[in-house]
mmCIF file of C-alpha atoms and ligand atoms in Angstrom:
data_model
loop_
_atom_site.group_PDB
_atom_site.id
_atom_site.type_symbol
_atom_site.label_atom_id
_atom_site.label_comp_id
_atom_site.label_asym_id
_atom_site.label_seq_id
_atom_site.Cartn_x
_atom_site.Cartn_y
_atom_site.Cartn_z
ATOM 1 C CA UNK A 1 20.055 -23.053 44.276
ATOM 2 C CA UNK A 2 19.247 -26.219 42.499
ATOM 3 C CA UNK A 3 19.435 -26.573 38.609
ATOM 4 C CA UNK A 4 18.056 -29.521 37.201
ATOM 5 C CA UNK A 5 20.021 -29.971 33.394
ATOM 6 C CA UNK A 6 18.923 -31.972 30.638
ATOM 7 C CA UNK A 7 21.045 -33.313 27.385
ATOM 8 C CA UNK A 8 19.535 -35.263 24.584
ATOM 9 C CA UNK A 9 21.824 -34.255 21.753
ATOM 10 C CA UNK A 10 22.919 -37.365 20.361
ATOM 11 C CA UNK A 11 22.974 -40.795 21.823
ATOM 12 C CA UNK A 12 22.591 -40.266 25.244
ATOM 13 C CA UNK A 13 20.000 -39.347 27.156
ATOM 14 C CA UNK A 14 21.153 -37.655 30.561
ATOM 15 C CA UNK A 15 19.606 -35.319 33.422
ATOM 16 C CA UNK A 16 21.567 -34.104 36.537
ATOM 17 C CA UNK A 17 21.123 -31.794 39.268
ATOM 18 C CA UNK A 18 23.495 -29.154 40.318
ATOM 19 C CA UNK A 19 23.065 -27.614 44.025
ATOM 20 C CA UNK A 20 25.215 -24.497 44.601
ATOM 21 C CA UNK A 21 27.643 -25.333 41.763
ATOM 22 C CA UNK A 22 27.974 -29.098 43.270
ATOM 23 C CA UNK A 23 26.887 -31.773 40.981
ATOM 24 C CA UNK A 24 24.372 -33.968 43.142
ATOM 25 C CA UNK A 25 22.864 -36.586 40.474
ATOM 26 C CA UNK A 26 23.888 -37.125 37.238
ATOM 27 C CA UNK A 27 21.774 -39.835 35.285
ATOM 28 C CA UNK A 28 22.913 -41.436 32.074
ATOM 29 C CA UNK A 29 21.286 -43.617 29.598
ATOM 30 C CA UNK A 30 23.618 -44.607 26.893
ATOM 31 C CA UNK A 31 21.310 -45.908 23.967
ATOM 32 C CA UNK A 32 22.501 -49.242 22.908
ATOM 33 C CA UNK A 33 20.007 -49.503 19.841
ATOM 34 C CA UNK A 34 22.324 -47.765 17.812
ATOM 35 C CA UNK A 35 25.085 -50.647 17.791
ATOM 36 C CA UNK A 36 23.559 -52.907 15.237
ATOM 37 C CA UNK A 37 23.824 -49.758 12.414
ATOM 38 C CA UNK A 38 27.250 -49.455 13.381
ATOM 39 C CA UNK A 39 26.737 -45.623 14.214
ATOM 40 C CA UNK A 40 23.753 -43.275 15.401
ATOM 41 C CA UNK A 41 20.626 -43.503 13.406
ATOM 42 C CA UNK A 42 18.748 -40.160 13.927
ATOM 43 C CA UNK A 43 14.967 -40.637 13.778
ATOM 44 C CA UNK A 44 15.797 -43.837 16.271
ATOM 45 C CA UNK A 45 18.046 -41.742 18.397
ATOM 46 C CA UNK A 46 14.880 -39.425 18.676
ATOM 47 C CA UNK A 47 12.265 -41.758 19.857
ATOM 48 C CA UNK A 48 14.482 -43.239 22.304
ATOM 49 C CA UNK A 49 15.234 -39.847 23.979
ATOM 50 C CA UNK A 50 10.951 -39.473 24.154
ATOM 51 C CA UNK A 51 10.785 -42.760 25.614
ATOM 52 C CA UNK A 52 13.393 -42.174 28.630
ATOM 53 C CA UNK A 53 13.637 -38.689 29.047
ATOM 54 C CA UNK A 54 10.390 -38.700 31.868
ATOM 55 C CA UNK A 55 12.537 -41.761 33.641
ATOM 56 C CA UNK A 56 15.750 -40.198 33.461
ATOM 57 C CA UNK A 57 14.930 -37.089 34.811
ATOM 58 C CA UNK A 58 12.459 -37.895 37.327
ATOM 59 C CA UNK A 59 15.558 -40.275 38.818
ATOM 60 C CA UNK A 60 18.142 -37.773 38.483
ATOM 61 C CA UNK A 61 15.458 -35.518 40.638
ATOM 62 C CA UNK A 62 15.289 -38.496 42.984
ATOM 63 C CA UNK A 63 19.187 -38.912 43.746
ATOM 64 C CA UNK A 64 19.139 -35.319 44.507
ATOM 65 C CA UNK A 65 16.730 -36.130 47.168
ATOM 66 C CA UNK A 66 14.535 -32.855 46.546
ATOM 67 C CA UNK A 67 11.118 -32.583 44.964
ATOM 68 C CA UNK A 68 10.430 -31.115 41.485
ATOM 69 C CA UNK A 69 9.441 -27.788 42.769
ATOM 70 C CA UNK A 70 12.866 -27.240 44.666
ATOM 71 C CA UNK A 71 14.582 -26.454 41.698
ATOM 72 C CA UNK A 72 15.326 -23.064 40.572
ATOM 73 C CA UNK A 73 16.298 -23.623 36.980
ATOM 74 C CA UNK A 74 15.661 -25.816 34.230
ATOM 75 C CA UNK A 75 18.835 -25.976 31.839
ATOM 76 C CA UNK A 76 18.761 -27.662 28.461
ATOM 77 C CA UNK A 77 20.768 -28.594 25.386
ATOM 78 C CA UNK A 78 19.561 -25.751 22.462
ATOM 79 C CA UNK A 79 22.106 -27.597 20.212
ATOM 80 C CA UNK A 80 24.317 -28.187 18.261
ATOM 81 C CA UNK A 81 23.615 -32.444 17.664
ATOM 82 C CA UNK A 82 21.065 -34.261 15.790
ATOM 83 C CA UNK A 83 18.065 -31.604 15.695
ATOM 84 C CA UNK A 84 15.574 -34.099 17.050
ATOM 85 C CA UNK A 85 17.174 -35.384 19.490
ATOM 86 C CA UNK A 86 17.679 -31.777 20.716
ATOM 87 C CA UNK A 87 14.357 -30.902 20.543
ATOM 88 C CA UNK A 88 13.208 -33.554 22.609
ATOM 89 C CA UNK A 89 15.144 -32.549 25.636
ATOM 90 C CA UNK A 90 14.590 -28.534 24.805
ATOM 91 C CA UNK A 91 10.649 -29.392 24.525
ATOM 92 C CA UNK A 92 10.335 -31.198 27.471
ATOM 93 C CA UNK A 93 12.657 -29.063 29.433
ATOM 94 C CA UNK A 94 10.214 -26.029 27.903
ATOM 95 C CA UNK A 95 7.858 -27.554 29.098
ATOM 96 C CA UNK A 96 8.886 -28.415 32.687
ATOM 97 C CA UNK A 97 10.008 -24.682 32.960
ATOM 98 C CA UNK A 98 6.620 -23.318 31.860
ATOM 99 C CA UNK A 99 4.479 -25.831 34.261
ATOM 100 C CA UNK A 100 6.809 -25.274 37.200
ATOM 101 C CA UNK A 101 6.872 -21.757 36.311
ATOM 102 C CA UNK A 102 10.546 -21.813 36.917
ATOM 103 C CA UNK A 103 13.175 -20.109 33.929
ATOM 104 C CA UNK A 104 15.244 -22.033 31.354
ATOM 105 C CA UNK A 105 18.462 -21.566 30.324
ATOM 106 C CA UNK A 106 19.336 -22.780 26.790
ATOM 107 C CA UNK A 107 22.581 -24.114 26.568
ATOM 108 C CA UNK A 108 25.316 -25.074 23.955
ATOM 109 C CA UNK A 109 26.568 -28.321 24.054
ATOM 110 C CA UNK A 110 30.158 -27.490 22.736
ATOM 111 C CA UNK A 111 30.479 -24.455 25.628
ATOM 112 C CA UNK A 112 28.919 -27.291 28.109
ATOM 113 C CA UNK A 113 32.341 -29.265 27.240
ATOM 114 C CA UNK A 114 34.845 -26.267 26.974
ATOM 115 C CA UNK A 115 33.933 -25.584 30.169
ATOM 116 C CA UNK A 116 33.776 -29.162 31.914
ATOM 117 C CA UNK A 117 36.690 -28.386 33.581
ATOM 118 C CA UNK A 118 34.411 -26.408 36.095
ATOM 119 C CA UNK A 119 32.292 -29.091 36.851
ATOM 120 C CA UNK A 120 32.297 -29.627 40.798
ATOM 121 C CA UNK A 121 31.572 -32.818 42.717
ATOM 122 C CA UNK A 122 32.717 -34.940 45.959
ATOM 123 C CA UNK A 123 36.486 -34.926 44.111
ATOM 124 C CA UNK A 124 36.918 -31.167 44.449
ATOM 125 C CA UNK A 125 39.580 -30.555 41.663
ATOM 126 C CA UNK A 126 40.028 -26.799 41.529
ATOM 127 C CA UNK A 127 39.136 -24.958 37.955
ATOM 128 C CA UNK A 128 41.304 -23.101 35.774
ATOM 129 C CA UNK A 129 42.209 -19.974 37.546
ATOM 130 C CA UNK A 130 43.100 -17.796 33.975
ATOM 131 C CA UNK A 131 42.693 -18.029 30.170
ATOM 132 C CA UNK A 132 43.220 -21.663 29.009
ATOM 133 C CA UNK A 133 43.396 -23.421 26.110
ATOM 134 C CA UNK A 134 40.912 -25.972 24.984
ATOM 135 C CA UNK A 135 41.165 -29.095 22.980
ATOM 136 C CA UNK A 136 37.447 -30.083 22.801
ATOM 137 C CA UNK A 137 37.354 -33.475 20.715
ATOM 138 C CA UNK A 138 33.954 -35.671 20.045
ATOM 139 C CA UNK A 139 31.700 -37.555 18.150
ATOM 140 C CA UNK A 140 31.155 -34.255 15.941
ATOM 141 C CA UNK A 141 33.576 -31.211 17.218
ATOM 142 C CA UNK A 142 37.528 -31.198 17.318
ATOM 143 C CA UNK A 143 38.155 -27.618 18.179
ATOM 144 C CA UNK A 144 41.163 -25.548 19.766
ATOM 145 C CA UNK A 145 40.143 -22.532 21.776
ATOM 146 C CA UNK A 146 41.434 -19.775 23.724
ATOM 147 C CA UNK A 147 39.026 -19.206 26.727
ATOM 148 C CA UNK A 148 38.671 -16.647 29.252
ATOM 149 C CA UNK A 149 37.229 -16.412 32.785
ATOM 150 C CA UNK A 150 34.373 -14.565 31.477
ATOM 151 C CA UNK A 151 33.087 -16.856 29.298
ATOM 152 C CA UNK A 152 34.367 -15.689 26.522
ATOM 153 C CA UNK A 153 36.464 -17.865 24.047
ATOM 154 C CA UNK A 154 38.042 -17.834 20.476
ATOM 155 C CA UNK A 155 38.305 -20.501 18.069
ATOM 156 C CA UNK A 156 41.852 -21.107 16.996
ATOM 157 C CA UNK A 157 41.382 -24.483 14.992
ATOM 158 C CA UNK A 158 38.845 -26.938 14.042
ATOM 159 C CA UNK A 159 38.516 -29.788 12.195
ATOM 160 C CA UNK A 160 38.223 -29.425 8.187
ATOM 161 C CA UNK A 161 37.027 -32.858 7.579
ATOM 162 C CA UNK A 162 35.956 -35.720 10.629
ATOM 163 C CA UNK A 163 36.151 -35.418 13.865
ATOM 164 C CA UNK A 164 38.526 -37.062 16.281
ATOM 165 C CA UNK A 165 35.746 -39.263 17.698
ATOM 166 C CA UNK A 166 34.544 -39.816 14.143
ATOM 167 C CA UNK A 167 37.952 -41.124 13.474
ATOM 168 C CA UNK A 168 37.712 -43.537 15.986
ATOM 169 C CA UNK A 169 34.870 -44.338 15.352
ATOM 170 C CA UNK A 170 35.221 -44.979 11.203
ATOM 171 C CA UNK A 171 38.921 -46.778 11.267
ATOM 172 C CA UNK A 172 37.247 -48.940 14.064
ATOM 173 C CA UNK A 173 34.314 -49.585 12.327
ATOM 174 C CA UNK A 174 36.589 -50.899 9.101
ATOM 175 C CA UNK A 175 38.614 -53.034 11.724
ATOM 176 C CA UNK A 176 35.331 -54.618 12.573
ATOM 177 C CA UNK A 177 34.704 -53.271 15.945
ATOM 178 C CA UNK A 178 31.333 -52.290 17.702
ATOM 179 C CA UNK A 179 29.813 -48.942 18.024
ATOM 180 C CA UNK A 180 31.439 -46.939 19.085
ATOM 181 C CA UNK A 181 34.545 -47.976 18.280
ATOM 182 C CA UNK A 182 36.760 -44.898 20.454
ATOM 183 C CA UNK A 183 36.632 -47.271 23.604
ATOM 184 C CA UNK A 184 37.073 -50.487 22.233
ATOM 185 C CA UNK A 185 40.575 -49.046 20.260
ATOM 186 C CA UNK A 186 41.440 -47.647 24.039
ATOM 187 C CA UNK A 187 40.779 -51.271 25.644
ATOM 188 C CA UNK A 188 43.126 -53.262 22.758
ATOM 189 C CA UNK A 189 45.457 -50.657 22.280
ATOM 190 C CA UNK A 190 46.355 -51.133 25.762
ATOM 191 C CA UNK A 191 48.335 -54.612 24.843
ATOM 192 C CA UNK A 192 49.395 -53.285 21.080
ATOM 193 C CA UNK A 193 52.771 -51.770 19.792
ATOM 194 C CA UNK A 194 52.040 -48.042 19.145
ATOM 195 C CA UNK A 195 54.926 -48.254 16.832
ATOM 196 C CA UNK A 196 53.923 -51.053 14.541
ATOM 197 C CA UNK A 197 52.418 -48.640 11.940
ATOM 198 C CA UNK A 198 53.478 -45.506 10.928
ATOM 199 C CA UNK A 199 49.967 -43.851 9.849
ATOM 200 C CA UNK A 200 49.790 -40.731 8.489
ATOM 201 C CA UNK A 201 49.839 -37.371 11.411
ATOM 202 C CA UNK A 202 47.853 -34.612 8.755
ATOM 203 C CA UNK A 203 48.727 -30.860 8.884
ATOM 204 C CA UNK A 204 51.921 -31.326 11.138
ATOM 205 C CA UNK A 205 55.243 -31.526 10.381
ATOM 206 C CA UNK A 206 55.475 -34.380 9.863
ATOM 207 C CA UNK A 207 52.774 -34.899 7.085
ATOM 208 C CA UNK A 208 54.694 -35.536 3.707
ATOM 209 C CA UNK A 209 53.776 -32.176 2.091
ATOM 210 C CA UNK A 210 56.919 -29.495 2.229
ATOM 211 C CA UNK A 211 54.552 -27.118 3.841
ATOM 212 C CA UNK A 212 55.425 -25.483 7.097
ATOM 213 C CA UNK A 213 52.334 -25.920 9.580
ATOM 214 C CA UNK A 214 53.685 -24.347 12.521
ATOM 215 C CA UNK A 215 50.910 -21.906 13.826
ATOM 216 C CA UNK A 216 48.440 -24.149 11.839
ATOM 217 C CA UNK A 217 46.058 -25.345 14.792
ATOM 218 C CA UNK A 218 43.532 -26.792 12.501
ATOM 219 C CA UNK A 219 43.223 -30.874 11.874
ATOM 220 C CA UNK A 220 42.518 -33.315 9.299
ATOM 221 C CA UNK A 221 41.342 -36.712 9.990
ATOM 222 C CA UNK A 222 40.465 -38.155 6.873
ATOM 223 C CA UNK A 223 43.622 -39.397 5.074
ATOM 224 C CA UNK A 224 43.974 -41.405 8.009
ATOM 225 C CA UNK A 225 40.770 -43.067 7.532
ATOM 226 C CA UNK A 226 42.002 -43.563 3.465
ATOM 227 C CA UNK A 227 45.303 -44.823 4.365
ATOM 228 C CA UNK A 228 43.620 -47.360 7.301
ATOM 229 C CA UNK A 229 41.204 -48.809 4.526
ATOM 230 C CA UNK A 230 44.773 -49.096 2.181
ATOM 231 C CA UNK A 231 46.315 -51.082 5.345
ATOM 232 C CA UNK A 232 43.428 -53.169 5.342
ATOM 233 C CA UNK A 233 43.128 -54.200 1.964
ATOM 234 C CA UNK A 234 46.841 -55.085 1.435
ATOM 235 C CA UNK A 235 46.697 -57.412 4.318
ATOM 236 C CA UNK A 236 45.140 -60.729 4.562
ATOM 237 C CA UNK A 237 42.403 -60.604 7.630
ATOM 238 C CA UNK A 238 44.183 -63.337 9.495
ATOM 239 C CA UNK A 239 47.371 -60.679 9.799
ATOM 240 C CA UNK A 240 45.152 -58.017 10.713
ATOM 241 C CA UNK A 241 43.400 -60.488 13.163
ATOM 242 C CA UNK A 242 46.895 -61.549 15.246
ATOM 243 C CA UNK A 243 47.693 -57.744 14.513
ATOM 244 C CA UNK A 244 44.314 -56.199 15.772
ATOM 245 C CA UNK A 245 45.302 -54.637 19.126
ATOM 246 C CA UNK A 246 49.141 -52.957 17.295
ATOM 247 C CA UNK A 247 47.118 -51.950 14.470
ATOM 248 C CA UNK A 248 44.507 -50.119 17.180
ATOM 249 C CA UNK A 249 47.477 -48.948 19.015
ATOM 250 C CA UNK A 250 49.365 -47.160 15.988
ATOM 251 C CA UNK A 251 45.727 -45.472 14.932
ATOM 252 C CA UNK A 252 45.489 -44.249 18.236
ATOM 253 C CA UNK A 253 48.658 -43.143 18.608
ATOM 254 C CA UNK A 254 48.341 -40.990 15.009
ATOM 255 C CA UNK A 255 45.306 -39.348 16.361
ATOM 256 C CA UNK A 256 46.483 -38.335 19.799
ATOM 257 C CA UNK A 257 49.992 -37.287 18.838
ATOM 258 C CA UNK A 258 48.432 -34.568 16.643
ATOM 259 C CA UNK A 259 46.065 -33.578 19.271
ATOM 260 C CA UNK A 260 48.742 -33.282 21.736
ATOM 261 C CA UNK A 261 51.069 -31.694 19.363
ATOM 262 C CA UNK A 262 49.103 -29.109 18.403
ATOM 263 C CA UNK A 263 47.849 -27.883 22.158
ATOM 264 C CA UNK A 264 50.586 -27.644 23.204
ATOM 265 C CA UNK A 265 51.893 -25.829 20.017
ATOM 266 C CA UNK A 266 49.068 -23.186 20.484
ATOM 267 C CA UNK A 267 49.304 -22.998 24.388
ATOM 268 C CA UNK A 268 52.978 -22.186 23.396
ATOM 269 C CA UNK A 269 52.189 -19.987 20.577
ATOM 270 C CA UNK A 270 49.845 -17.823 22.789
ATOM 271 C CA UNK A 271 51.957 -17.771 26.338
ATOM 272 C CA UNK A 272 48.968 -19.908 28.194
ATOM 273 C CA UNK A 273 50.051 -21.932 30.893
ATOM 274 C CA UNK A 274 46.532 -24.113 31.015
ATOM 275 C CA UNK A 275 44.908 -26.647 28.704
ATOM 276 C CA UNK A 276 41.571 -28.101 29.509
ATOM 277 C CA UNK A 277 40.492 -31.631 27.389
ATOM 278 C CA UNK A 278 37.470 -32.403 27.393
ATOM 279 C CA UNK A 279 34.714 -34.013 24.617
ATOM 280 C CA UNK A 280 33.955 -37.940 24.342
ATOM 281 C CA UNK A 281 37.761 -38.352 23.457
ATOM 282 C CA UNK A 282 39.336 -36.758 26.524
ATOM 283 C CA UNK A 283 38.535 -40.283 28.203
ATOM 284 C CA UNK A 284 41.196 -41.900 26.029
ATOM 285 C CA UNK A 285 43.787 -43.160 28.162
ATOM 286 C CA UNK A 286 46.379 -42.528 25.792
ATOM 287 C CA UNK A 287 45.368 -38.957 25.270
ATOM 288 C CA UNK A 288 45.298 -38.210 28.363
ATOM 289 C CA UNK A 289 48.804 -39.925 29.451
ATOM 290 C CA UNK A 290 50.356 -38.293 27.087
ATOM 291 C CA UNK A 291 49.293 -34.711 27.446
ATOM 292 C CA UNK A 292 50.159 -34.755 31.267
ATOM 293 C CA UNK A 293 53.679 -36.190 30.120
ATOM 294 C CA UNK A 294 53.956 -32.940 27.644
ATOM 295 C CA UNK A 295 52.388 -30.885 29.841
ATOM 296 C CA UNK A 296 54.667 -31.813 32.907
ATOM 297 C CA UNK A 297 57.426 -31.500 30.076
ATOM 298 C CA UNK A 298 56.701 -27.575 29.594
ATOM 299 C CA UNK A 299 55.203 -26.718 33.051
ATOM 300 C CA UNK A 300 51.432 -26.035 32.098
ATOM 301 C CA UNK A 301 48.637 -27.381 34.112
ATOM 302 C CA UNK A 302 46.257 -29.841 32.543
ATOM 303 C CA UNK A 303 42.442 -30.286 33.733
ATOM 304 C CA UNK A 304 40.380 -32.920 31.944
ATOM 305 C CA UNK A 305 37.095 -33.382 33.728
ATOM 306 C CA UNK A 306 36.016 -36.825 35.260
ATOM 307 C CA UNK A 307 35.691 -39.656 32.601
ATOM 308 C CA UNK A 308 31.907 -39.539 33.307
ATOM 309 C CA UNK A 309 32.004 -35.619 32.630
ATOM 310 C CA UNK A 310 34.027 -36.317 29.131
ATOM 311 C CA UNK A 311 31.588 -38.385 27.379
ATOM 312 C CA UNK A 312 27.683 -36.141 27.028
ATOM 313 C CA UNK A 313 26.429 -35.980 30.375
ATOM 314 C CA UNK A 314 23.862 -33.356 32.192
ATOM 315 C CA UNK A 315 26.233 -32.258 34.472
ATOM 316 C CA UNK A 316 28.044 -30.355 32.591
ATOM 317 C CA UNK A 317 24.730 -28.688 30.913
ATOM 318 C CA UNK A 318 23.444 -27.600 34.456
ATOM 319 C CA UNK A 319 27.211 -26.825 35.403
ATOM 320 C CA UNK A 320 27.249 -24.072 32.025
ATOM 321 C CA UNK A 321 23.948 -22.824 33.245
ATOM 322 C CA UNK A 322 25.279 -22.063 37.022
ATOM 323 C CA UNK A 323 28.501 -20.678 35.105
ATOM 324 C CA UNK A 324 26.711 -18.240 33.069
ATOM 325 C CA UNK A 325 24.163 -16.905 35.754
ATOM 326 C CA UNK A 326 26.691 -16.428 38.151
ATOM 327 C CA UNK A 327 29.048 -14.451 35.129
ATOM 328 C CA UNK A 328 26.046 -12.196 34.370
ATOM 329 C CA UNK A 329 25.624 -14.100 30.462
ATOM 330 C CA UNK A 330 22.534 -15.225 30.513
ATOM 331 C CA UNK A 331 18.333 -13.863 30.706
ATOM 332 C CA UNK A 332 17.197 -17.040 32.168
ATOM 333 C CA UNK A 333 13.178 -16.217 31.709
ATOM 334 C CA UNK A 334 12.541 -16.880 27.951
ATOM 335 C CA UNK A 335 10.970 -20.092 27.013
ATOM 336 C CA UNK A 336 10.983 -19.276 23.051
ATOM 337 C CA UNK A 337 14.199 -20.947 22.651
ATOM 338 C CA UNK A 338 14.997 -22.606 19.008
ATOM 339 C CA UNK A 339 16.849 -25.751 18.754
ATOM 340 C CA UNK A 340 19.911 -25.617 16.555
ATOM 341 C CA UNK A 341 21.776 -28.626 14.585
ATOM 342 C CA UNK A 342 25.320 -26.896 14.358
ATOM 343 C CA UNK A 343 27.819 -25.317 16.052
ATOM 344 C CA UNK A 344 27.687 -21.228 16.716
ATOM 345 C CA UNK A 345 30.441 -20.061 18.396
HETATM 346 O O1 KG4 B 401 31.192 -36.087 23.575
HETATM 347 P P1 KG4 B 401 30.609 -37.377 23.110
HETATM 348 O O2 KG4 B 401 30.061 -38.332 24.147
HETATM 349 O O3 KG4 B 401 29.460 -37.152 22.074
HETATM 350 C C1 KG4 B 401 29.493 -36.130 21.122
HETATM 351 O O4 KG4 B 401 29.177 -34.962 21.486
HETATM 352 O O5 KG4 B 401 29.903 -36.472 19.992
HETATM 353 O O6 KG4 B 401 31.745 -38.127 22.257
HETATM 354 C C2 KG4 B 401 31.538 -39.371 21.686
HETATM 355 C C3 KG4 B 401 32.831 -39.790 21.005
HETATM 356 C C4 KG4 B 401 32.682 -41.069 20.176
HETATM 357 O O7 KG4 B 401 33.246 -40.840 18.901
HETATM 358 C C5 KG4 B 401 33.474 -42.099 20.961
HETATM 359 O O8 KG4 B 401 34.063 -43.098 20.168
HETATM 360 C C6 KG4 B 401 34.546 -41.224 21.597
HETATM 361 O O9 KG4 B 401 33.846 -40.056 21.979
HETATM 362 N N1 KG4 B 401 35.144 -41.864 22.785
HETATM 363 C C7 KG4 B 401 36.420 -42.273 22.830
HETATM 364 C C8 KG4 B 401 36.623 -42.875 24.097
HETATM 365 N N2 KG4 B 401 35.420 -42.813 24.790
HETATM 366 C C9 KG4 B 401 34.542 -42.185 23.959
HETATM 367 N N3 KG4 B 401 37.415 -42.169 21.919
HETATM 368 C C10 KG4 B 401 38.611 -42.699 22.258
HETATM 369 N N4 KG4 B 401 38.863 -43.293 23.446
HETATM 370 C C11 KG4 B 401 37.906 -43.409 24.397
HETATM 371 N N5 KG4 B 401 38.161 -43.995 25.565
HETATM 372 ZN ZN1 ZN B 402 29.359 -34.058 23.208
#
C-alpha cells in the first residue's frame, strides 16, 4: 500500500511516500524567504507552498519510483499552523484525491509528531511497545501527553505562554541570530559554558516563587525571554559578543532542563517507563543528551525520531495516516475536509 503525504503547515513545504509502513521518499523544501523578517511571514509562507507544492510532490513520487496512480492514499495536513499554508497542501491534496479517485486522510500535525516515534525507514528502530509519554516541543506546541497504543492520548501540560521553539527562536533573535534561531543556539552552544548564566527555569522548583510545582507539567517560557532582554541591556555588546556562544549555552540549558525535568517528573508521576520527543526541538543536541542521561538514570526507554523526522516533514503525515487505518480511526473517503489554524486534541 503506498500513501503519498503532504505537509504545508508552516515553513516547509514537504511530500513523502510511505509503502507498507516504510518511509520511501521524503522531500523537503525549507523556505528560506522567511529569514530576512526574522520569523515566518504568513501570506509569503502561503504563496511559496503554491509555488513548490506541484515540484515537491511530483519528486517525492519520483524517489518512490512508482507512478501517481500506484498510490492508495492521499494524506494531508488539516491543521493546526498558519491556515493558508494549510490549505494549500489540504486543497491540492483534495484535489489529487478527487482526480485520482483515490481517499484522503486529513491529518493533525501535532498527532503526526506525537507519534513520530513510529515512523519506519532503512534504520529500523523499533516503536514504543506501551503507553508513553510525550514531550512534543515546536515552533508553536510544547505539550506533555500520555499516549496509548490505540491512538488515544491525554494532555497533561502545555505551554501557557511561547513555545519552546518560540523561545529559541525570540532570545536568539534579540542575540542577533538568523531565523530560526533554535539551530544556530545548538551550533554555538556547543563551545559555550552552560553554567555562565543562571536564567530563570519557570514553574519548577526552582523558580523563585514559594510555590510547590511538583505534579505541575505545564511550562512557561516567557520570563525567560524578559530576563534575556534584561541580560542584554545591562551588558555592553562587545561582552555579549566574546560571550555569545556561553550566553547561547546557559539559554539552552534553561529551556531543556525544564523540559527534561518535567518528563521525567510526569513519566514518574504516572508509572510510564517510555518517553517519546519529538517536534522541531527534539533535534537539539542538548535535549536530547540529556534526556537519555536521565532516562538511563531511571531506567525508561527514550525514542526521538530521526533529526529529519523532528523538524515538519511528510513522513510523519503519511506515517499517522498508515497508523490510523491500520488502528481502525479513520473513514478515509471524505474529501469535505476543513482546514483548521489551532490545535484540537
Ligand atoms: O516542528 P517544527 O519544524 O515546526 C513547527 O511545527 O513549529 O519546529 C520548528 C522549531 C523552530 O522554533 C526551530 O528553532 C526549532 O524547531 N528547532 C530547534 C532545533 N532545530 C529546530 N531548536 C533547538 N535546537 C535545534 N537543533
Ligand atoms: Zn511541527
Amino acid at each position: 500500500m503506498n500513501i503519498l503525504g503532504i505537509e504545508t503547515s508552516c515553513d516547509e513545504t514537504s511530500a513523502a511516500v510511505v509503502q507498507n509502513g516504510r518511509v520511501i521518499s521524503n522531500i523537503i523544501s525549507s523556505q528560506l524567504i522567511h529569514r530576512d523578517f526574522g520569523g515566518v511571514v504568513p501570506e509569503l509562507a502561503s504563496r511559496e507552498h503554491e509555488r513548490l507544492i506541484v515540484s515537491v510532490v511530483d519528486a517525492a513520487v519520483n524517489e518512490a519510483n512508482i507512478q501517481k496512480n500506484d498510490l492508495d492514499i492521499i494524506a494531508a495536513t488539516a491543521g493546526p499552523g498558519l491556515i493558508g499554508a494549510v490549505m494549500v497542501g489540504l486543497c491540492f491534496a483534495q484535489g489529487m484525491a478527487y482526480a485520482l479517485k483515490k481517499p484522503l486522510v486529513p491529518v493533525n500535525h501535532i498527532e503526526a509528531h506525537i507519534f513520530s516515534a513510529f515512523i519506519r525507514d532503512d534504520s529500523d528502530t523499533p516503536p514504543p511497545e506501551n503507553d508513553f509519554i510525550s514531550l512534543t516541543v515546536s515552533g508553536g506546541h510544547t505539550m506533555l501527553c500520555i499516549v496509548n497504543q490505540d491512538l488515544s492520548y491525554k494532555v497533561i501540560g502545555r505551554t501557557i505562554d511561547d513555545a519552546a521553539g518560540e523561545a529559541f527562536d525570540k532570545t536568539g533573535k534579540m542575540l542577533g541570530l538568523d531565523y530560526p534561531a533554535g539551530p544556530v543556539i545548538d551550533r554555538l552552544a556547543k563551545n559555550g559554558n552552560p553554567k555562565f548564566h543562571h536564567f530563570p527555569r519557570a514553574l519548577t522548583a526552582q523558580s523563585r516563587t514559594s510555590k510547590s510545582y511538583r505534579d505541575n507539567f505545564d511550562f512557561s517560557f516567557s520570563g525567560l525571554k524578559t530576563s534575556v532582554l534584561q541580560y542584554i541591556s545591562t551588558h555592553d555588546s562587545a561582552y555579549i559578543e566574546r560571550h555569545l556562544s556561553d550566553i547561547a549555552a546557559s539559554v539552552q540549558e534553561a529551556i531543556t532542563s525544564v523540559l527534561v525535568m518535567k518528563t521525567i517528573a510526569a513519566a514518574e508521576k504516572y508509572g510510564i517507563d517510555a518517553i517519546s520527543v519529538a517536534g522541531g526541538v527534539s533535534a537539539n543536541s542538548r535535549l536530547r543528551h540529556t534526556m537519555q542521561e536521565a532516562c538511563d538514570r531511571k531506567g525508561i526507554r527514550l525514542f526521538t525520531p530521526g533529526i529529519v523526522y523532528s523538524t515538519d516533514n511528510a513522513a510523519m503525515i503519511a506515517t499517522m495516516a498508515n497508523l490510523k487505518l491500520e488502528r481502525g480511526k479513520t473513514e478515509p473517503n471524505n474529501y469535505d475536509v476543513a482546514p483548521f489554524a489551532s490545535f484540537r486534541g
